[in-house]
Coordinates of C-alpha atoms and ligand atoms in Angstrom, one line a residue:
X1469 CA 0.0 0.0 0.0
X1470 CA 1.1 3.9 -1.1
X1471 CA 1.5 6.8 1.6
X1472 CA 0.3 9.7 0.8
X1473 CA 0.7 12.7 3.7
X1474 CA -3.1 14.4 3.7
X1475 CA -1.1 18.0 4.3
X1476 CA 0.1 21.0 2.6
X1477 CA 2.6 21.9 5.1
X1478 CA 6.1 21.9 3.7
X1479 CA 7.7 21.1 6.4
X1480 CA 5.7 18.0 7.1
X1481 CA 5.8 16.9 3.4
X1482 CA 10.0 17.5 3.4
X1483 CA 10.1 15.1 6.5
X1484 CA 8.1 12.5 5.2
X1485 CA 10.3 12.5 1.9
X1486 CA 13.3 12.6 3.7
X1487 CA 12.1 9.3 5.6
X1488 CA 11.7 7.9 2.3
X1489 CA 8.3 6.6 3.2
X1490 CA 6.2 9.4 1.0
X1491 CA 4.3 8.3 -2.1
X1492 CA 2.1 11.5 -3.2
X1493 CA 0.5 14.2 -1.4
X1494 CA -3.2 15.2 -1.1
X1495 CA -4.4 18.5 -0.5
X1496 CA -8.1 20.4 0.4
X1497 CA -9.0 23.6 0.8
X1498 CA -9.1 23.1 4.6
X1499 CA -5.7 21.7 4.6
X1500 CA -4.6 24.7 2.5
X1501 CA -6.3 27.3 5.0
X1502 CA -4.4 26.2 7.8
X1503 CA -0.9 26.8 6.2
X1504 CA -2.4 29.9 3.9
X1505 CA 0.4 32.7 4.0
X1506 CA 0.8 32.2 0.2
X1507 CA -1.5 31.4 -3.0
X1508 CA -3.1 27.6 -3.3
X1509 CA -0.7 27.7 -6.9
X1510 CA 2.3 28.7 -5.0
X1511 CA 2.4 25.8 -2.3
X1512 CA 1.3 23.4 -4.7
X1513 CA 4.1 24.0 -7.2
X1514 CA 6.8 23.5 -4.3
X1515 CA 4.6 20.4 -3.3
X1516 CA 5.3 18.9 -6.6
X1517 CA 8.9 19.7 -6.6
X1518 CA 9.5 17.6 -3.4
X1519 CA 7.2 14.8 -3.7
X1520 CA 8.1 11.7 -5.6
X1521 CA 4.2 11.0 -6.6
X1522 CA 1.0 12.6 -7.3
X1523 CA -0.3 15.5 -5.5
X1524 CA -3.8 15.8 -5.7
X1525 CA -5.3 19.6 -5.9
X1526 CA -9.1 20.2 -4.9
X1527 CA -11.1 22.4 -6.9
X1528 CA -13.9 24.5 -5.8
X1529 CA -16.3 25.5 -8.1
X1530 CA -19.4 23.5 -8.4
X1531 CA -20.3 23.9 -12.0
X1532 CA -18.5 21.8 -14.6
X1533 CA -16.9 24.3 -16.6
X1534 CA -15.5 26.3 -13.5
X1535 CA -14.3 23.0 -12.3
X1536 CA -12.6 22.4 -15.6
X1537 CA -11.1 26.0 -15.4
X1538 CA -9.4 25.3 -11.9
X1539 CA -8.6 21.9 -12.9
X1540 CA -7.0 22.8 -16.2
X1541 CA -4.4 25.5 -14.8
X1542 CA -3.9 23.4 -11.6
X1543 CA -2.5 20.5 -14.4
X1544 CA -0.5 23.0 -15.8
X1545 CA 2.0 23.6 -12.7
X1546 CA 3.3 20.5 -12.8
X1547 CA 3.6 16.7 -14.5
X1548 CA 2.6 14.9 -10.9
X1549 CA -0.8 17.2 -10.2
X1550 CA -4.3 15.1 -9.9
X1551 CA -7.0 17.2 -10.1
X1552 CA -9.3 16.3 -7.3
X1553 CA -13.1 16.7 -8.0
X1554 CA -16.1 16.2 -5.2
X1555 CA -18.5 13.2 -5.7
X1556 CA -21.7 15.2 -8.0
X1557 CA -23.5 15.0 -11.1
X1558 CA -21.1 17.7 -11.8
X1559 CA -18.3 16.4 -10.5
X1560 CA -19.1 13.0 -12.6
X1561 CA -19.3 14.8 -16.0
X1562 CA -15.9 17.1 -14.7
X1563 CA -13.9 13.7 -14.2
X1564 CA -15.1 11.9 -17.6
X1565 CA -13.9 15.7 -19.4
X1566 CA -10.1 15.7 -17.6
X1567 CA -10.2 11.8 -18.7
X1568 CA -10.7 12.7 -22.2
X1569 CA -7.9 15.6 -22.2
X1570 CA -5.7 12.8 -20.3
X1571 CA -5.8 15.0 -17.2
X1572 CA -5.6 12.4 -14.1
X1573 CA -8.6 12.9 -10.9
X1574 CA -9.2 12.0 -7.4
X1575 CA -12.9 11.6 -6.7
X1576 CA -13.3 13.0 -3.4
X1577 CA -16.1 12.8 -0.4
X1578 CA -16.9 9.6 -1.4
X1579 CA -19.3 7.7 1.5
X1580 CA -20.8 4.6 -0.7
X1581 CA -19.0 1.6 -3.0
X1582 CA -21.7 3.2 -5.2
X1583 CA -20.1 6.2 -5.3
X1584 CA -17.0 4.8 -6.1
X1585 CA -18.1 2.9 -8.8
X1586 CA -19.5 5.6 -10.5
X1587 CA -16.3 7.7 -10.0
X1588 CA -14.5 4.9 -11.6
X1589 CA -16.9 4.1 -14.8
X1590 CA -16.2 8.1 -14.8
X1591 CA -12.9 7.7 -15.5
X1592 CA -11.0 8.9 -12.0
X1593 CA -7.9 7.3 -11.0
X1594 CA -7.9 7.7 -8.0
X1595 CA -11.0 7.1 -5.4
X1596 CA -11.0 8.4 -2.1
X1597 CA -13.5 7.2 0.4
X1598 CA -13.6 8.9 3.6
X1599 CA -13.2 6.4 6.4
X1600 CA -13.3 8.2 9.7
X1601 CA -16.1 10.9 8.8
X1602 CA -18.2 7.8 7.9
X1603 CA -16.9 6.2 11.8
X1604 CA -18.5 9.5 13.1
X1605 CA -21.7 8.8 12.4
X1606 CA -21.5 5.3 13.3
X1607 CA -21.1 3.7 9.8
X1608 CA -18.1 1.0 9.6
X1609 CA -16.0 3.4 7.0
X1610 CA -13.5 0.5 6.2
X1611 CA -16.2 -1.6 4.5
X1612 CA -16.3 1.1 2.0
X1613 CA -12.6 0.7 1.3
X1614 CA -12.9 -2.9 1.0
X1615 CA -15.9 -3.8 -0.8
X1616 CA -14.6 -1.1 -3.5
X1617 CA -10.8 -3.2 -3.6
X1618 CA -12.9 -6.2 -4.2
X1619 CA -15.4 -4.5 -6.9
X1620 CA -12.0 -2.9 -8.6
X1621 CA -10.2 -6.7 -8.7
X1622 CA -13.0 -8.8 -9.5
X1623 CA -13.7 -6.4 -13.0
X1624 CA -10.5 -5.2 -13.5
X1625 CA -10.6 -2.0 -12.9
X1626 CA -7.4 0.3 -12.8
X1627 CA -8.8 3.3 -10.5
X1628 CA -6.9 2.9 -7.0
X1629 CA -8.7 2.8 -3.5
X1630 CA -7.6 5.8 -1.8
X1631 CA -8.5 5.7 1.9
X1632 CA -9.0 9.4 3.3
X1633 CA -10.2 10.8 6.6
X1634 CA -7.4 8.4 8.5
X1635 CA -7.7 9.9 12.2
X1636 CA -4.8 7.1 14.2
X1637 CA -2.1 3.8 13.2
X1638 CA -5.3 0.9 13.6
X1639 CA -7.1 2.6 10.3
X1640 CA -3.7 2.5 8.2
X1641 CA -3.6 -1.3 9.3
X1642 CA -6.8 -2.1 8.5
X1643 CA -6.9 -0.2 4.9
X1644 CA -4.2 -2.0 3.9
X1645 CA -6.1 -5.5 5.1
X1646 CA -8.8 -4.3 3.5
X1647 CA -6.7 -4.0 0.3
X1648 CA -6.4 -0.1 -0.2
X1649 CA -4.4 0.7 -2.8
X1650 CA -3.3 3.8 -0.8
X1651 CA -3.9 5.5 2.2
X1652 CA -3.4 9.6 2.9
X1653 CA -2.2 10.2 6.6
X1654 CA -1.8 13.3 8.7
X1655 CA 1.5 13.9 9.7
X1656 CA 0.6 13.3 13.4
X1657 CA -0.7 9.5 12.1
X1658 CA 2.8 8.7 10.2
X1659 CA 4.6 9.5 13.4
X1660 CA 2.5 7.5 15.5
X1661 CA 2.9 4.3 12.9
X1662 CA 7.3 5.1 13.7
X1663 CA 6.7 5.1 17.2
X1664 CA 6.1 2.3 20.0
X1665 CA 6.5 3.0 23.8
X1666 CA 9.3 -0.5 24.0
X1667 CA 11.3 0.9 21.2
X1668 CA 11.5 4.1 22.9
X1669 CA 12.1 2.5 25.9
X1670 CA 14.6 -0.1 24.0
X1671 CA 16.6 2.8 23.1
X1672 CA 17.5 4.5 26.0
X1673 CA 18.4 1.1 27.8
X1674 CA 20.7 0.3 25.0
X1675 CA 22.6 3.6 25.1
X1676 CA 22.6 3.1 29.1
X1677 CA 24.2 -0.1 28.6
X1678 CA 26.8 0.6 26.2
X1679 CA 27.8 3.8 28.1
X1680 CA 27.9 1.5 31.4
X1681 CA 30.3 -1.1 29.0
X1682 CA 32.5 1.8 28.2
X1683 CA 33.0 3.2 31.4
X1684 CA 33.6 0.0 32.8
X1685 CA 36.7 -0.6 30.2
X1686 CA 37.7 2.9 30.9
X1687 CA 38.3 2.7 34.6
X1688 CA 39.7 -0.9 33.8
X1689 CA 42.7 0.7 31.6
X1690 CA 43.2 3.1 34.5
X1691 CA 43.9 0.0 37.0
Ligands
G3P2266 O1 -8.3 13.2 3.0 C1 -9.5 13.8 3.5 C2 -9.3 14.4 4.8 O2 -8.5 15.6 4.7 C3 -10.5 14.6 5.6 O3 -10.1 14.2 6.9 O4 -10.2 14.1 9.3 O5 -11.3 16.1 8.1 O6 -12.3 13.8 8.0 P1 -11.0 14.6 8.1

């Protein structure tokens, strides 16, 4: 399974890349309006640059041909952009139009397999089913993400499960049992995945030790 970071902070992205875990990169407005400071443009063409993947790049407008517009120039910043179009009747026609003009999409705010199957038929290459909003209201959000890895396999469908709304480490696991294709994390969740409290732990015991072993040999040579 592909990591995406679900961020448009810099910083965040840099780290990830510098791990050599990162995949791609998806974006929203609300992501972008908690690191705005610059244009949406701006931060996604330095996005691109440092990500080894796609970057997907929400448009707003509602209509098909303002969705197009925004779509259009967002493909233009770079080779690695996915233009990422909400689950409508709009949004449908938007994603069958960039597929014709080889443009690449992320269906977004998608809640049923039905959805996602229609998002696919559409032409997106990417489907993103929102597992923990679908959690809040006391839906099982990862049966989305499976039944729509099973749909894609059994009729050979290219269009990647994209599991979104990830809120801690136990939904990355079970995306990727449930055959995701990809899942996009907040920073906060990849850190979580590095850490566990006896690693930790197994690392500051191991550096006591050695510097116990050391300073044991030391005041042995001074005998
Ligand atoms: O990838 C979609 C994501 O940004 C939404 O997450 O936590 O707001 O449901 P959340």
């Amino acid at each position: 399974m592909k990591i995406f970071l679900d961020t448009a902070d810099i910083d965040e992205i840099r780290t990830a890349a510098r791990w050599g875990v990162l995949d791609g990169v998806t974006t929203n407005p609300t992501l972008y309006a908690k690191v705005s400071g610059a244009s949406y443009e701006s931060i996604l063409a330095e996005v691109c640059k440092i990500t080894p993947g796609p970057v997907s790049a929400e448009v707003v407008a509602e209509d098909v041909e303002g969705m197009l517009r925004e779509g259009r120039s967002f493909a233009k910043l770079a080779p690695n952009i996915v233009v990422k179009v909400p689950m409508s009747e709009e949004g449908l026609e938007a994603i069958s139009r960039f597929a014709e003009e080889g443009i690449k999409t992320n269906c977004t705010l998608v809640f049923s397999s039905n959805q996602g199957l229609l998002a696919a038929k559409a032409g997106a290459s990417l489907i993103s089913p929102f597992v923990g909003r679908l959690d809040d209201i006391n839906q099982d959000g990862m049966i989305v993400i499976r039944e729509l890895a099973e749909m894609f396999a059994i009729h050979d469908i290219e269009s990647e499960v994209l599991a979104a709304s990830i809120r801690h480490p136990q939904h990355v696991t079970q995306a990727a049992l449930a055959g995701a294709h990809i899942a996009t994390l907040p920073f906060k969740v990849l850190q979580q995945m590095v850490h566990h409290p006896l690693t930790d732990k197994g690392i500051v015991q191991f550096r006591a030790d050695w510097e116990k072993a050391r300073a044991t040999l030391a005041s042995k040579k001074g005998d």
